[in-house]
Coordinates of C-alpha atoms and ligand atoms in Angstrom, one line a residue:
X11 CA 18.2 3.6 -15.0
X12 CA 14.6 3.9 -14.0
X13 CA 12.3 1.6 -12.1
X14 CA 8.8 1.2 -13.5
X15 CA 6.2 -0.5 -11.2
X16 CA 2.9 -1.7 -12.5
X17 CA 0.0 -2.3 -10.1
X18 CA -2.7 -5.0 -10.3
X19 CA -5.0 -3.3 -12.8
X20 CA -2.0 -2.4 -15.0
X21 CA -1.3 -6.1 -15.4
X22 CA -4.9 -7.2 -15.0
X23 CA -5.5 -8.7 -18.4
X24 CA -4.2 -9.0 -21.9
X25 CA -4.9 -5.4 -22.9
X26 CA -3.2 -4.0 -19.8
X27 CA -0.1 -6.1 -20.3
X28 CA 0.1 -5.0 -23.9
X29 CA -0.2 -1.4 -22.8
X30 CA 2.6 -2.1 -20.3
X31 CA 4.8 -3.4 -23.0
X32 CA 4.2 -0.3 -25.1
X33 CA 5.1 1.9 -22.1
X34 CA 8.3 0.1 -21.4
X35 CA 9.2 0.0 -25.1
X36 CA 8.9 3.8 -25.2
X37 CA 11.4 4.0 -22.3
X38 CA 14.1 1.7 -23.4
X39 CA 16.6 4.6 -23.6
X40 CA 16.1 5.2 -19.9
X41 CA 17.1 1.6 -19.2
X42 CA 14.0 0.4 -17.2
X43 CA 13.7 -2.2 -14.5
X44 CA 10.1 -3.5 -14.4
X45 CA 8.5 -4.4 -11.1
X46 CA 5.0 -5.9 -11.2
X47 CA 2.1 -6.7 -8.8
X48 CA -0.1 -9.7 -9.1
X49 CA -3.0 -9.4 -11.6
X50 CA -5.9 -7.4 -10.0
X51 CA -7.8 -9.5 -7.5
X52 CA -5.3 -12.4 -7.4
X53 CA -3.7 -11.5 -4.1
X54 CA -7.2 -11.4 -2.5
X55 CA -8.2 -14.6 -4.2
X56 CA -5.0 -16.4 -2.9
X57 CA -5.6 -15.1 0.6
X58 CA -9.2 -16.3 0.3
X59 CA -7.9 -19.9 -0.3
X60 CA -6.0 -19.8 3.0
X61 CA -8.9 -18.3 4.9
X62 CA -11.3 -20.8 3.3
X63 CA -9.1 -23.7 4.2
X64 CA -8.5 -22.6 7.8
X65 CA -12.3 -22.1 8.0
X66 CA -12.7 -25.7 7.0
X67 CA -13.8 -25.3 3.3
X68 CA -11.1 -27.2 1.5
X69 CA -13.2 -28.2 -1.5
X70 CA -14.2 -24.7 -2.6
X71 CA -10.5 -23.6 -2.2
X72 CA -9.6 -26.3 -4.7
X73 CA -12.1 -25.0 -7.2
X74 CA -11.1 -21.4 -6.8
X75 CA -7.4 -22.3 -7.2
X76 CA -8.1 -23.9 -10.5
X77 CA -10.0 -20.7 -11.6
X78 CA -7.0 -18.5 -10.6
X79 CA -4.7 -20.8 -12.6
X80 CA -7.0 -20.8 -15.6
X81 CA -7.1 -17.0 -15.6
X82 CA -3.3 -16.9 -15.9
X83 CA -3.3 -19.7 -18.5
X84 CA -5.9 -17.9 -20.7
X85 CA -4.1 -14.6 -20.4
X86 CA -0.9 -16.2 -21.6
X87 CA -2.8 -17.7 -24.6
X88 CA -4.4 -14.3 -25.4
X89 CA -1.0 -12.6 -25.3
X90 CA 0.4 -15.2 -27.8
X91 CA 2.7 -16.6 -25.2
X92 CA 1.0 -19.9 -24.3
X93 CA 4.2 -21.3 -23.0
X94 CA 4.9 -18.4 -20.6
X95 CA 3.9 -20.5 -17.6
X96 CA 5.0 -23.8 -19.0
X97 CA 6.2 -26.1 -16.3
X98 CA 5.7 -23.3 -13.7
X99 CA 1.9 -23.2 -13.2
X100 CA 1.3 -26.9 -12.8
X101 CA 4.1 -27.4 -10.3
X102 CA 3.1 -24.3 -8.4
X103 CA -0.6 -25.3 -8.2
X104 CA 0.5 -28.7 -6.9
X105 CA 2.7 -26.9 -4.3
X106 CA -0.2 -24.7 -3.3
X107 CA -2.5 -27.8 -2.9
X108 CA 0.1 -29.4 -0.7
X109 CA 0.5 -26.3 1.4
X110 CA -3.3 -26.0 1.8
X111 CA -3.3 -29.6 3.0
X112 CA -0.6 -28.9 5.5
X113 CA -2.8 -26.2 7.0
X114 CA -5.5 -28.7 7.5
X115 CA -2.8 -30.8 9.3
X116 CA -2.2 -27.9 11.7
X117 CA 0.9 -26.1 10.0
X118 CA 1.5 -22.5 11.2
X119 CA -0.7 -20.3 9.0
X120 CA 1.5 -17.2 8.6
X121 CA 4.4 -18.7 6.6
X122 CA 2.1 -20.8 4.5
X123 CA -0.1 -17.7 3.7
X124 CA 3.0 -15.8 2.5
X125 CA 4.2 -18.7 0.4
X126 CA 0.8 -19.1 -1.3
X127 CA 0.2 -15.4 -1.9
X128 CA 3.6 -15.0 -3.5
X129 CA 2.5 -16.9 -6.6
X130 CA 0.4 -13.9 -7.7
X131 CA 3.5 -11.8 -8.4
X132 CA 5.5 -14.8 -9.6
X133 CA 3.0 -15.6 -12.3
X134 CA 2.2 -12.1 -13.4
X135 CA 5.9 -11.3 -13.8
X136 CA 6.3 -14.5 -16.0
X137 CA 3.4 -13.3 -18.2
X138 CA 4.9 -9.8 -18.5
X139 CA 8.4 -11.0 -19.3
X140 CA 7.1 -13.3 -22.0
X141 CA 4.9 -10.7 -23.5
X142 CA 7.9 -8.3 -23.8
X143 CA 10.0 -10.9 -25.5
X144 CA 7.3 -11.7 -28.0
X145 CA 6.9 -8.0 -28.7
X146 CA 10.6 -7.7 -29.4
X147 CA 11.6 -6.1 -26.1
X148 CA 14.5 -8.1 -24.7
X149 CA 13.6 -9.1 -21.2
X150 CA 14.7 -11.4 -18.4
X151 CA 12.6 -12.7 -15.5
X152 CA 14.3 -12.2 -12.2
X153 CA 13.2 -13.7 -8.9
X154 CA 13.3 -10.7 -6.5
X155 CA 13.7 -13.0 -3.5
X156 CA 17.4 -13.4 -4.5
X157 CA 18.0 -9.8 -3.4
X158 CA 15.0 -8.8 -1.2
X159 CA 16.2 -10.5 2.1
X160 CA 13.8 -9.9 4.9
X161 CA 13.2 -11.0 8.5
X162 CA 10.6 -13.6 9.3
X163 CA 7.7 -11.3 10.2
X164 CA 5.4 -13.0 7.7
X165 CA 2.8 -10.7 6.2
X166 CA 4.8 -7.5 7.1
X167 CA 8.4 -8.5 6.7
X168 CA 11.2 -6.0 7.2
X169 CA 13.8 -5.8 4.4
X170 CA 17.5 -6.0 5.0
X171 CA 18.6 -2.9 3.2
X172 CA 22.3 -3.7 3.4
X173 CA 21.9 -7.1 1.7
X174 CA 19.6 -5.4 -0.9
X175 CA 22.0 -2.5 -1.6
X176 CA 24.8 -5.0 -2.4
X177 CA 22.8 -7.7 -4.1
X178 CA 20.5 -5.6 -6.4
X179 CA 23.3 -3.9 -8.4
X180 CA 25.1 -7.2 -8.8
X181 CA 22.0 -9.0 -10.1
X182 CA 20.2 -6.3 -12.1
X183 CA 23.2 -4.2 -13.2
X184 CA 24.7 -6.5 -15.8
X185 CA 21.3 -7.3 -17.3
X186 CA 20.4 -3.6 -17.7
X187 CA 23.9 -2.9 -19.1
X188 CA 23.3 -5.5 -21.7
X189 CA 20.2 -3.6 -22.9
X190 CA 17.8 -6.2 -21.5
X191 CA 14.8 -5.3 -19.3
X192 CA 14.7 -7.2 -16.0
X193 CA 11.1 -8.1 -15.0
X194 CA 10.7 -8.8 -11.3
X195 CA 8.1 -8.9 -8.5
X196 CA 6.9 -6.3 -6.1
X197 CA 5.6 -7.3 -2.6
X198 CA 7.8 -10.4 -2.2
X199 CA 10.9 -11.2 -0.1
X200 CA 12.5 -14.2 1.5
X201 CA 14.2 -14.9 4.8
X202 CA 17.9 -15.8 4.9
X203 CA 16.9 -19.5 4.9
X204 CA 14.8 -19.0 1.8
X205 CA 11.3 -18.9 3.2
X206 CA 9.0 -16.6 1.2
X207 CA 7.7 -13.5 2.9
X208 CA 5.6 -10.4 1.9
X209 CA 6.0 -6.8 2.7
X210 CA 2.4 -5.9 3.6
X211 CA -0.6 -5.1 1.5
X212 CA 0.0 -2.7 -1.4
X213 CA 3.8 -3.3 -0.8
X214 CA 4.8 -3.4 -4.5
X215 CA 5.2 0.4 -4.4
X216 CA 7.6 0.0 -1.5
X217 CA 9.5 -2.8 -3.4
X218 CA 9.9 -0.5 -6.3
X219 CA 11.3 2.3 -4.2
X220 CA 13.7 0.0 -2.4
X221 CA 15.0 -1.3 -5.7
X222 CA 15.2 2.2 -7.1
X223 CA 17.3 3.4 -4.1
X224 CA 19.5 0.2 -4.2
X225 CA 20.1 0.7 -8.0
X226 CA 20.6 4.5 -7.8
X227 CA 17.7 5.0 -10.2
X228 CA 17.0 8.3 -11.8
X229 CA 13.4 8.0 -10.9
X230 CA 10.8 5.5 -9.8
X231 CA 7.6 5.4 -11.8
X232 CA 4.4 4.0 -10.2
X233 CA 2.0 3.1 -13.0
X234 CA -1.6 2.7 -11.8
X235 CA -5.2 3.2 -12.8
X236 CA -5.7 6.9 -11.9
X237 CA -4.0 10.1 -13.1
X238 CA -1.8 10.5 -10.0
X239 CA -2.2 11.6 -6.5
X240 CA -5.5 13.5 -6.4
X241 CA -7.2 15.9 -4.1
X242 CA -9.4 13.0 -2.9
X243 CA -10.0 9.4 -4.0
X244 CA -11.5 9.8 -7.5
X245 CA -13.8 6.8 -6.8
X246 CA -15.4 8.8 -4.0
X247 CA -15.0 12.3 -5.5
X248 CA -15.3 12.0 -9.3
X249 CA -14.2 15.6 -9.9
X250 CA -11.1 15.3 -7.7
X251 CA -8.2 17.4 -9.1
X252 CA -4.7 16.2 -9.9
X253 CA -1.9 17.2 -7.5
X254 CA 1.0 17.8 -10.0
X255 CA 3.8 18.0 -7.5
X256 CA 4.0 16.7 -3.9
X257 CA 6.6 16.3 -1.3
X258 CA 7.5 12.9 0.0
X259 CA 6.2 13.8 3.4
X260 CA 2.9 15.0 2.0
X261 CA 2.5 11.8 0.0
X262 CA 3.4 9.7 3.0
X263 CA 0.9 11.5 5.1
X264 CA -1.9 10.9 2.6
X265 CA -0.9 7.3 2.1
X266 CA -0.9 6.6 5.8
X267 CA -4.4 8.0 6.1
X268 CA -5.8 5.9 3.3
X269 CA -4.8 7.3 -0.1
X270 CA -4.1 3.7 -1.4
X271 CA -2.5 5.0 -4.6
X272 CA 0.9 4.8 -2.9
X273 CA 2.1 2.6 -0.1
X274 CA 3.0 4.8 3.0
X275 CA 6.6 3.5 3.1
X276 CA 7.4 4.3 -0.5
X277 CA 9.0 7.6 0.2
X278 CA 11.4 6.3 2.9
X279 CA 14.1 4.8 0.6
X280 CA 13.9 7.6 -1.9
X281 CA 14.1 10.6 0.4
X282 CA 17.8 10.5 1.2
X283 CA 18.9 9.7 -2.3
X284 CA 16.6 12.5 -3.5
X285 CA 15.1 10.2 -6.1
X286 CA 11.8 11.5 -7.5
X287 CA 8.8 9.2 -7.7
X288 CA 6.2 9.8 -10.4
X289 CA 2.7 8.4 -10.3
X290 CA 1.3 7.7 -13.8
X291 CA -1.8 6.3 -15.4
X292 CA -1.1 3.2 -17.4
X293 CA -4.5 3.6 -19.0
X294 CA -3.6 7.1 -20.3
X295 CA 0.2 7.1 -20.5
X296 CA 0.5 10.5 -22.1
X297 CA -0.8 12.4 -19.0
X298 CA 1.7 14.2 -16.7
X299 CA 0.9 12.4 -13.5
X300 CA 2.1 13.4 -10.0
X301 CA 5.8 14.0 -9.3
X302 CA 6.9 13.5 -5.7
X303 CA 10.1 15.2 -4.9
X304 CA 12.2 15.6 -1.7
X305 CA 11.6 19.1 -0.4
X306 CA 9.2 20.0 -3.2
X307 CA 7.6 23.3 -2.6
X308 CA 3.9 22.5 -2.2
X309 CA 1.7 25.2 -3.6
X310 CA -2.0 25.8 -3.1
X311 CA -4.3 24.1 -5.6
X312 CA -6.9 26.6 -6.8
X313 CA -5.9 28.9 -4.0
X314 CA -7.1 26.3 -1.4
X315 CA -5.1 25.9 1.9
X316 CA -6.1 22.2 1.7
X317 CA -4.3 20.0 -0.8
X318 CA -6.0 16.6 -0.3
X319 CA -8.5 14.7 1.8
X320 CA -7.9 11.1 2.6
X321 CA -9.9 8.5 4.6
X322 CA -9.5 5.1 6.0
X323 CA -12.2 2.7 7.2
X324 CA -12.0 -0.4 9.4
X325 CA -10.7 1.6 12.3
X326 CA -11.1 0.7 16.0
X327 CA -11.1 3.5 18.5
X328 CA -9.8 2.7 22.0
X329 CA -10.3 4.9 25.0
X330 CA -8.4 4.5 28.2
X331 CA -9.4 6.5 31.2
X332 CA -6.9 6.6 34.0
X333 CA -8.3 5.5 37.4
X334 CA -7.0 6.1 40.9
X335 CA -3.9 8.2 41.5
X336 CA -3.0 10.2 38.4
X337 CA 0.6 9.9 37.2
X338 CA 0.3 11.3 33.7
X339 CA 3.9 10.7 32.7
X340 CA 4.0 7.1 33.8
X341 CA 0.6 6.5 32.4
X342 CA 1.4 7.4 28.9
X343 CA 4.7 5.5 28.9
X344 CA 3.0 2.3 30.1
X345 CA 0.2 2.8 27.6
X346 CA 2.6 3.0 24.7
X347 CA 4.7 0.2 26.0
X348 CA 1.7 -2.0 26.0
X349 CA 0.9 -1.0 22.4
X350 CA 4.4 -1.7 21.3
X351 CA 4.5 -5.0 23.0
X352 CA 1.7 -6.2 20.8
X353 CA 3.4 -4.8 17.7
X354 CA 0.4 -2.6 17.0
X355 CA 0.7 0.6 15.0
X356 CA -1.4 3.6 16.1
X357 CA -2.6 6.2 13.6
X358 CA -4.3 8.9 15.7
X359 CA -3.7 9.8 19.3
X360 CA -5.5 12.4 21.4
X361 CA -4.9 12.9 25.1
X362 CA -6.6 14.8 27.9
X363 CA -5.4 14.9 31.5
X364 CA -7.2 11.8 32.5
X365 CA -7.8 9.9 29.3
X366 CA -6.2 8.8 26.0
X367 CA -7.9 8.0 22.8
X368 CA -6.1 6.1 20.1
X369 CA -7.0 4.3 16.9
X370 CA -5.7 1.1 15.4
X371 CA -6.5 -0.4 12.0
X372 CA -5.7 -4.1 12.7
X373 CA -8.1 -5.5 15.3
X374 CA -6.5 -8.9 15.4
X375 CA -4.6 -8.2 18.7
X376 CA -7.3 -6.0 20.1
X377 CA -8.4 -8.3 22.9
X378 CA -4.9 -8.9 24.2
X379 CA -4.1 -5.2 24.0
X380 CA -7.3 -4.3 25.9
X381 CA -6.4 -6.8 28.6
X382 CA -3.1 -5.1 29.1
X383 CA -4.5 -1.6 28.9
X384 CA -7.1 -2.7 31.5
X385 CA -4.4 -2.6 34.1
X386 CA -3.9 1.1 33.5
X387 CA -7.5 2.3 33.6
X388 CA -11.0 1.8 32.2
X389 CA -10.9 0.7 28.6
X390 CA -13.7 1.2 26.1
X391 CA -13.6 0.4 22.4
X392 CA -15.7 1.3 19.4
X393 CA -15.2 -0.5 16.0
X394 CA -16.5 0.5 12.6
X395 CA -14.9 3.8 12.7
X396 CA -13.1 5.8 10.0
X397 CA -10.3 8.4 10.0
X398 CA -10.6 11.4 7.8
X399 CA -7.4 13.3 7.2
X400 CA -7.3 16.8 5.7
X401 CA -3.8 17.5 4.4
X402 CA -2.7 21.0 3.4
X403 CA -0.3 23.8 3.9
X404 CA 0.2 25.4 7.2
X405 CA -3.2 24.1 8.5
X406 CA -2.1 24.9 12.1
X407 CA -1.3 28.5 11.4
X408 CA -4.0 29.4 9.0
X409 CA -6.9 30.9 11.0
X410 CA -10.3 29.6 10.6
X411 CA -9.4 26.3 8.9
X412 CA -10.6 24.1 11.7
X413 CA -13.9 26.0 11.8
X414 CA -14.3 25.5 8.0
X415 CA -13.6 21.8 8.4
X416 CA -16.0 21.2 11.2
X417 CA -18.8 23.2 9.9
X418 CA -18.5 21.5 6.5
X419 CA -19.1 18.1 8.0
X420 CA -21.7 19.3 10.5
X421 CA -23.9 17.5 11.8
X422 CA -21.7 14.4 11.6
X423 CA -20.5 13.5 15.1
X424 CA -16.8 13.9 15.5
X425 CA -15.4 11.5 18.1
X426 CA -11.7 12.4 18.2
X427 CA -9.8 15.3 16.7
X428 CA -6.0 15.4 16.3
X429 CA -3.6 17.7 14.6
X430 CA -0.4 16.4 13.2
X431 CA 2.9 17.9 14.5
X432 CA 3.9 18.5 10.9
X433 CA 1.3 21.2 10.5
X434 CA 0.2 19.7 7.3
X435 CA -2.6 17.5 8.6
X436 CA -5.8 17.5 10.7
X437 CA -7.4 14.2 11.4
X438 CA -10.7 13.2 13.0
X439 CA -12.5 10.0 13.7
X440 CA -16.1 9.4 12.8
X441 CA -18.5 6.5 12.2
X442 CA -17.4 4.5 9.1
X443 CA -20.8 4.8 7.3
X444 CA -20.4 8.6 7.4
X445 CA -16.9 8.8 5.9
X446 CA -17.7 9.0 2.2
X447 CA -20.2 11.8 2.9
X448 CA -17.7 13.7 5.0
X449 CA -15.0 13.4 2.3
X450 CA -17.4 14.7 -0.3
X451 CA -18.6 17.6 1.9
X452 CA -15.0 18.6 2.7
X453 CA -14.0 18.4 -1.0
X454 CA -16.9 20.7 -1.9
X455 CA -15.9 23.1 0.8
X456 CA -12.2 23.4 -0.2
X457 CA -12.5 22.8 -4.0
X458 CA -15.8 24.3 -5.0
X459 CA -17.0 23.4 -8.4
X460 CA -16.3 26.3 -10.8
X461 CA -19.5 27.0 -12.7
X462 CA -19.1 26.3 -16.4
Ligands
LIG526 P1 -2.3 -0.4 -7.9 O1 -2.9 -1.8 -8.0 O2 -1.9 0.2 -9.2 O3 -1.2 -0.4 -6.9 P2 -4.2 0.7 -6.0 O4 -5.6 0.2 -6.1 O5 -3.3 0.1 -4.9 O6 -3.5 0.5 -7.4 O7 -4.2 2.3 -5.9 C1 -4.9 3.0 -6.8 C2 -6.2 3.5 -6.3 O8 -6.0 4.4 -5.2 C3 -7.1 4.3 -7.2 O9 -7.9 3.5 -8.0 C4 -7.9 5.2 -6.3 O10 -9.3 4.7 -6.2 C5 -7.3 5.0 -4.9 N1 -7.0 6.3 -4.3 C6 -7.3 6.6 -3.0 N2 -7.0 7.8 -2.7 C7 -6.5 8.4 -3.8 C8 -6.0 9.7 -4.1 N3 -5.9 10.7 -3.1 N4 -5.5 9.9 -5.3 C9 -5.5 9.0 -6.2 N5 -6.0 7.7 -6.0 C10 -6.5 7.4 -4.8
LIG527 N1 -0.4 -7.7 -4.8 C1 -0.1 -7.1 -3.5 C2 -1.4 -6.7 -2.8 O1 -2.5 -6.8 -3.4 C3 0.9 -6.0 -3.5 C4 0.5 -4.8 -4.3 O2 -0.4 -4.9 -5.2 O3 1.2 -3.8 -4.2 O4 -1.4 -6.2 -1.7
LIG528 MG1 -1.3 -0.4 -4.8

C-alpha cells in the first residue's frame, strides 16, 4: 500500500485532476490511498470569508462564496462529472452562510473558521473521486474525520495517534483489499464530539504521513508543483538544484525554516516506521523527485558543504535584556515558561549573559507575551524580519563556512545569528525586504553557475 498526497496546484483545475487520475492509474498495483488538499487558493479564499465577515463585510463574503462554489461546479462539469457535488455543494454553501451569520451574532471564531475552511478539502476530494470513477479507476470517497480524531485546538489541532492507528486500517484496509482506491482529505480532523478541526496550514503533507504510518504504507508520495526538495525555493532561485536524497531531519529542518514544499511535521510519523517519503512533480510525473529516508547518508551536492538555503518571512524578533540582579538560570526558565504559557513556538534563540533574542512567526499573542516578559527585563520587538537558514553537512566543524556565509551576504545587516545543535544548520535574522537577495547571494556562493 502507498499513500499519494496531491497538493493544491495538483488538484487546481481540470487538467491537474486528470493528470492526478493518470498518476494513480499507473500505480494501481501498489494499492494507492489518495489524500488531497483543497484546490489551489481555496483555503485562503474560505479563510477570507471568515476574516471579511468578522471585519463587518458580510455582503462581499456572500459574493465570494458563490464564486468559490461556481469554480467547483464548473470544474466538475469540465471533468465530465457534473453530478460529483450533487446535493453536497448546495447544502454546504447554505451551511457556510449560516455559520457566517453566526459569526455576526458573536459565535466563537476559531471553531467556525475550521468548519468553514474544511469544505475546501471535502469538495476537492469529491471531484477527484468522481473523476477517477469516470476514468474507470474504482474509487471511494472517505471522510477522513472518521479516523483523524483530534483535540479541540482549532487551527492547529493535535491528532490522537492511538485512535488513528486503530481506525485507519479498519476503514481503509478493506477498501484497498477490494482493489478500490480510497480518496480522502488532508488537513482535516474532528474532535471526539464531531466538531471539525484543521491541522495547521500546509497540513495535508502531515495528514498523508500520519495515514501512511497508521496503514503501514510502503511509502508516502507527496505530489506537488516542483521537482522535489531543491537547494533553494525555485521561485526565488530559478536555477536551484534538485536534492535527490535527504534525511528526515534535514527535510524537517528546511521545512521549519520555510521550505514550504513539505510540512515540518511530515517526517515525525514516518521516522520510527522507517517509511520513505518521496516528493514528486505532478506536472512532470516521470522525474525522479526527492526521496526522504530515515538515516539517509546525505552527500554533498556539487561538492558544496551546503545542501539547501531556506527562508521564512513574517518574523518578529523579541529582545529581552535582564535588569537588576542577574540570575541567568532563573531568567531563562522564566522566559521560556512565559513563552510556553502563551502557546507560542520559537524558531531561533540566541543568548548572551544579559539578554536573550528570540523569534516568533505568529504575532497574534505578541502583546500578551511582551507584557509577561516585561516582568523579567526590558523588552524590545522588531517586526518585518526574516529568518534565513543555511542547511548542510557538518557546518559547525567545517572551517570557514561562517565566514563564507557572512561575506556572501555582506553588507546586509545581520541582527541575530544562531547555530543549530544538529550541526546541520546556521540561521540568521535580517530585515524581510532583504531576504530574497540574501538567499540568491548565498546560493550563488555555494552553488556557482557552471559556465556552459
Ligand atoms: P502543495 O500545494 O503541493 O502542498 P506548496 O505550495 O505547499 O505545494 O509547496 C510547494 C512550493 O514550495 C513550491 O512551489 C516552491 O515554491 C516552494 N518551496 C520553498 N522552498 C522550496 C525548496 N527548498 N524546494 C522546493 N520547493 C520549495
Ligand atoms: N489546504 C490547506 C492549506 O492551504 C492544507 C494544505 O494545502 O496542505 O493550508
Ligand atoms: Mg503544501
